[in-house]
mmCIF file of C-alpha atoms in Angstrom:
data_model
loop_
_atom_site.group_PDB
_atom_site.id
_atom_site.type_symbol
_atom_site.label_atom_id
_atom_site.label_comp_id
_atom_site.label_asym_id
_atom_site.label_seq_id
_atom_site.Cartn_x
_atom_site.Cartn_y
_atom_site.Cartn_z
ATOM 1 C CA MET A 54 47.250 -70.387 18.416
ATOM 2 C CA LYS A 55 49.530 -67.338 18.276
ATOM 3 C CA LYS A 56 50.945 -68.286 21.691
ATOM 4 C CA ILE A 57 51.781 -71.794 20.457
ATOM 5 C CA ILE A 58 53.512 -70.427 17.367
ATOM 6 C CA LEU A 59 55.411 -67.884 19.456
ATOM 7 C CA LEU A 60 56.418 -70.559 21.987
ATOM 8 C CA THR A 61 57.565 -72.872 19.174
ATOM 9 C CA LEU A 62 59.601 -70.053 17.630
ATOM 10 C CA VAL A 63 61.259 -69.181 20.954
ATOM 11 C CA CYS A 64 62.101 -72.843 21.629
ATOM 12 C CA SER A 65 63.539 -73.198 18.131
ATOM 13 C CA LEU A 66 65.726 -70.136 18.592
ATOM 14 C CA ILE A 67 66.974 -71.427 21.942
ATOM 15 C CA LEU A 68 67.810 -74.832 20.456
ATOM 16 C CA CYS A 69 69.517 -73.275 17.461
ATOM 17 C CA GLY A 70 71.486 -71.010 19.754
ATOM 18 C CA CYS A 71 72.673 -74.005 21.787
ATOM 19 C CA GLY A 72 73.804 -75.806 18.648
ATOM 20 C CA THR A 73 75.734 -72.754 17.533
ATOM 21 C CA LYS A 74 77.389 -72.535 20.910
ATOM 22 C CA ASP A 75 78.509 -76.183 20.627
ATOM 23 C CA MET A 76 80.010 -75.502 17.233
ATOM 24 C CA ALA A 77 81.790 -72.422 18.558
ATOM 25 C CA ASN A 78 83.252 -74.451 21.428
ATOM 26 C CA LYS A 79 84.711 -76.905 18.937
ATOM 27 C CA GLU A 80 86.727 -74.017 17.489
ATOM 28 C CA MET A 81 87.601 -72.527 20.879
ATOM 29 C CA ALA A 82 90.878 -74.451 21.192
ATOM 30 C CA SER A 83 93.717 -72.127 20.295
ATOM 31 C CA LEU A 84 97.002 -73.196 18.805
ATOM 32 C CA ASP A 85 98.574 -72.304 22.150
ATOM 33 C CA ASP A 86 96.211 -74.795 23.840
ATOM 34 C CA ILE A 87 97.062 -77.431 21.260
ATOM 35 C CA ALA A 88 100.809 -76.797 21.612
ATOM 36 C CA THR A 89 100.586 -77.140 25.392
ATOM 37 C CA THR A 90 98.566 -80.346 25.096
ATOM 38 C CA ILE A 91 101.065 -81.874 22.664
ATOM 39 C CA THR A 92 104.148 -80.902 24.656
ATOM 40 C CA ASP A 93 102.531 -82.113 27.894
ATOM 41 C CA GLU A 94 101.812 -85.473 26.245
ATOM 42 C CA MET A 95 105.365 -85.685 24.906
ATOM 43 C CA LYS A 96 106.766 -84.716 28.305
ATOM 44 C CA ALA A 97 104.784 -87.482 30.022
ATOM 45 C CA GLY A 98 106.028 -89.992 27.459
ATOM 46 C CA LEU A 99 109.668 -88.953 27.831
ATOM 47 C CA ILE A 100 109.456 -89.121 31.623
ATOM 48 C CA ASN A 101 107.686 -92.516 31.511
ATOM 49 C CA MET A 102 110.373 -93.897 29.179
ATOM 50 C CA GLY A 103 113.029 -92.686 31.620
ATOM 51 C CA VAL A 104 114.841 -90.521 29.075
ATOM 52 C CA ALA A 105 113.973 -87.251 30.836
ATOM 53 C CA VAL A 106 113.171 -85.936 34.291
ATOM 54 C CA GLU A 107 110.897 -83.084 35.359
ATOM 55 C CA ASP A 108 113.826 -80.635 35.675
ATOM 56 C CA ASP A 109 114.589 -81.076 31.959
ATOM 57 C CA PHE A 110 111.380 -79.181 31.193
ATOM 58 C CA ALA A 111 112.117 -76.097 33.318
ATOM 59 C CA ASN A 112 110.884 -72.817 31.846
ATOM 60 C CA GLY A 113 108.932 -74.612 29.132
ATOM 61 C CA ALA A 114 111.981 -76.322 27.625
ATOM 62 C CA MET A 115 111.378 -79.335 25.409
ATOM 63 C CA PRO A 116 114.661 -81.294 25.603
ATOM 64 C CA SER A 117 115.950 -82.647 22.280
ATOM 65 C CA TYR A 118 113.124 -80.991 20.317
ATOM 66 C CA SER A 119 112.629 -77.757 18.407
ATOM 67 C CA VAL A 120 109.258 -76.062 18.699
ATOM 68 C CA MET A 121 108.494 -73.426 16.071
ATOM 69 C CA ARG A 122 105.500 -71.296 15.142
ATOM 70 C CA LEU A 123 104.624 -69.943 11.716
ATOM 71 C CA ASN A 124 105.902 -66.428 12.364
ATOM 72 C CA ASP A 125 109.151 -67.515 14.046
ATOM 73 C CA GLU A 126 112.260 -66.518 12.140
ATOM 74 C CA ASN A 127 113.504 -70.122 12.032
ATOM 75 C CA PHE A 128 110.196 -71.699 10.965
ATOM 76 C CA GLN A 129 110.694 -74.189 8.171
ATOM 77 C CA LEU A 130 109.052 -77.164 6.557
ATOM 78 C CA PRO A 131 110.525 -79.671 4.095
ATOM 79 C CA ILE A 132 107.758 -78.834 1.590
ATOM 80 C CA GLU A 133 106.548 -75.825 -0.326
ATOM 81 C CA TYR A 134 103.430 -74.149 1.048
ATOM 82 C CA ASP A 135 101.504 -70.906 0.682
ATOM 83 C CA LYS A 136 101.781 -68.989 3.939
ATOM 84 C CA ASN A 137 98.684 -67.006 2.909
ATOM 85 C CA LYS A 138 96.573 -70.164 3.318
ATOM 86 C CA LEU A 139 97.605 -70.459 6.980
ATOM 87 C CA GLU A 140 96.404 -68.523 9.984
ATOM 88 C CA ASP A 141 99.100 -70.169 12.103
ATOM 89 C CA ALA A 142 101.173 -73.316 12.340
ATOM 90 C CA LEU A 143 103.203 -75.283 14.860
ATOM 91 C CA VAL A 144 106.094 -77.624 14.074
ATOM 92 C CA ILE A 145 107.818 -79.863 16.605
ATOM 93 C CA THR A 146 110.806 -81.859 15.365
ATOM 94 C CA HIS A 147 113.588 -83.834 16.991
ATOM 95 C CA ASN A 148 116.949 -82.048 16.948
ATOM 96 C CA MET A 149 118.874 -85.137 15.815
ATOM 97 C CA ASN A 150 118.582 -86.396 12.252
ATOM 98 C CA VAL A 151 118.267 -89.976 13.538
ATOM 99 C CA LYS A 152 114.691 -89.487 14.770
ATOM 100 C CA SER A 153 111.756 -89.110 12.412
ATOM 101 C CA ASP A 154 109.575 -87.383 15.031
ATOM 102 C CA MET A 155 107.584 -84.587 13.414
ATOM 103 C CA ILE A 156 104.401 -83.061 14.718
ATOM 104 C CA VAL A 157 102.803 -80.358 12.614
ATOM 105 C CA VAL A 158 99.595 -78.486 13.321
ATOM 106 C CA PHE A 159 98.318 -76.176 10.614
ATOM 107 C CA LYS A 160 95.437 -73.801 11.109
ATOM 108 C CA ALA A 161 93.854 -72.965 7.770
ATOM 109 C CA LYS A 162 93.065 -69.297 7.308
ATOM 110 C CA THR A 163 89.554 -70.054 6.018
ATOM 111 C CA ASP A 164 87.307 -73.086 5.601
ATOM 112 C CA ALA A 165 88.009 -72.894 1.862
ATOM 113 C CA ASP A 166 91.744 -73.352 2.574
ATOM 114 C CA ILE A 167 91.293 -76.645 4.466
ATOM 115 C CA PRO A 168 91.670 -78.942 1.397
ATOM 116 C CA GLU A 169 94.913 -77.199 0.406
ATOM 117 C CA VAL A 170 96.240 -77.465 3.966
ATOM 118 C CA GLU A 171 95.290 -81.161 4.040
ATOM 119 C CA ASN A 172 97.347 -81.484 0.850
ATOM 120 C CA TYR A 173 100.352 -80.009 2.722
ATOM 121 C CA VAL A 174 100.027 -82.866 5.214
ATOM 122 C CA ASN A 175 100.044 -85.389 2.348
ATOM 123 C CA LYS A 176 103.182 -83.744 0.981
ATOM 124 C CA LEU A 177 104.794 -83.934 4.438
ATOM 125 C CA ARG A 178 104.027 -87.638 4.619
ATOM 126 C CA ASP A 179 105.463 -88.204 1.136
ATOM 127 C CA GLU A 180 108.597 -86.259 2.041
ATOM 128 C CA GLN A 181 109.069 -88.227 5.257
ATOM 129 C CA TYR A 182 108.687 -91.473 3.310
ATOM 130 C CA LYS A 183 111.415 -90.398 0.881
ATOM 131 C CA THR A 184 113.701 -89.368 3.728
ATOM 132 C CA TRP A 185 113.315 -92.407 5.961
ATOM 133 C CA GLU A 186 112.512 -95.415 3.749
ATOM 134 C CA ASN A 187 116.187 -96.070 2.973
ATOM 135 C CA TYR A 188 117.824 -94.365 5.959
ATOM 136 C CA LEU A 189 116.797 -95.927 9.285
ATOM 137 C CA PRO A 190 114.295 -98.802 9.128
ATOM 138 C CA ASP A 191 113.018 -98.340 12.707
ATOM 139 C CA GLN A 192 112.294 -94.673 12.034
ATOM 140 C CA PHE A 193 110.608 -95.535 8.736
ATOM 141 C CA GLU A 194 108.285 -97.877 10.654
ATOM 142 C CA LYS A 195 107.324 -94.885 12.799
ATOM 143 C CA VAL A 196 106.668 -92.789 9.687
ATOM 144 C CA LYS A 197 104.419 -95.523 8.278
ATOM 145 C CA GLN A 198 102.369 -95.398 11.501
ATOM 146 C CA ASN A 199 101.888 -91.611 11.461
ATOM 147 C CA MET A 200 98.447 -90.127 11.957
ATOM 148 C CA THR A 201 96.630 -87.179 10.456
ATOM 149 C CA LYS A 202 93.455 -85.545 11.660
ATOM 150 C CA THR A 203 91.362 -82.552 10.648
ATOM 151 C CA LEU A 204 89.538 -80.807 13.490
ATOM 152 C CA GLY A 205 87.704 -77.710 12.330
ATOM 153 C CA ARG A 206 90.296 -75.587 10.537
ATOM 154 C CA TYR A 207 93.191 -77.436 12.236
ATOM 155 C CA VAL A 208 95.008 -80.130 10.285
ATOM 156 C CA ILE A 209 97.325 -82.254 12.410
ATOM 157 C CA TYR A 210 100.180 -84.516 11.305
ATOM 158 C CA VAL A 211 101.893 -86.742 13.885
ATOM 159 C CA THR A 212 104.940 -88.954 13.396
ATOM 160 C CA HIS A 213 105.965 -90.028 16.879
ATOM 161 C CA ASP A 214 106.446 -93.124 19.036
ATOM 162 C CA GLU A 215 102.843 -92.870 20.244
ATOM 163 C CA PRO A 216 100.932 -90.889 17.597
ATOM 164 C CA GLN A 217 97.553 -92.070 18.939
ATOM 165 C CA ASN A 218 98.266 -90.594 22.390
ATOM 166 C CA ILE A 219 99.053 -87.183 20.921
ATOM 167 C CA THR A 220 96.159 -87.215 18.460
ATOM 168 C CA SER A 221 93.693 -88.310 21.165
ATOM 169 C CA ALA A 222 94.918 -85.622 23.567
ATOM 170 C CA VAL A 223 94.331 -82.945 20.926
ATOM 171 C CA GLU A 224 90.904 -84.377 20.033
ATOM 172 C CA ARG A 225 89.850 -84.049 23.683
ATOM 173 C CA LEU A 226 90.310 -80.272 23.403
ATOM 174 C CA PHE A 227 87.514 -80.218 20.820
ATOM 175 C CA LYS A 228 84.965 -82.212 22.799
#
């Protein structure tokens, strides 16, 4: 009887350990991994549309776009936010004010900060609506099709020509 109980306990610990490992893997994607995935997806789209060639991306360049991280000197968002709620952030925007493209990835500092960070994404959406609804109708259509996703402590906001492609590519990092 003691052997059965011991065997059951060992099996339970092994199964629990495997579940914990799966959960840890879901958080293993770093913001660097996410940034690379997003820029690779954007690069493929730009090349497929014929508006860029491979050479345009030499040395990690992202033609026509600005890529900023939370601690970069030029990091900015069109909303107010508490930097203390963020472990890191990534913002990719088009350099011309005739494109509504905006991809933002926030990493909440703690699980308790996730709802506040999700609120930042709602504020971003509201701000983009205000900016684009009376400016350029085609860009406003893109804003209306934007996507948001929370994956662990990451909260992602995507306004882009193909938001589903970018969101799906990031989701694959967590599977």
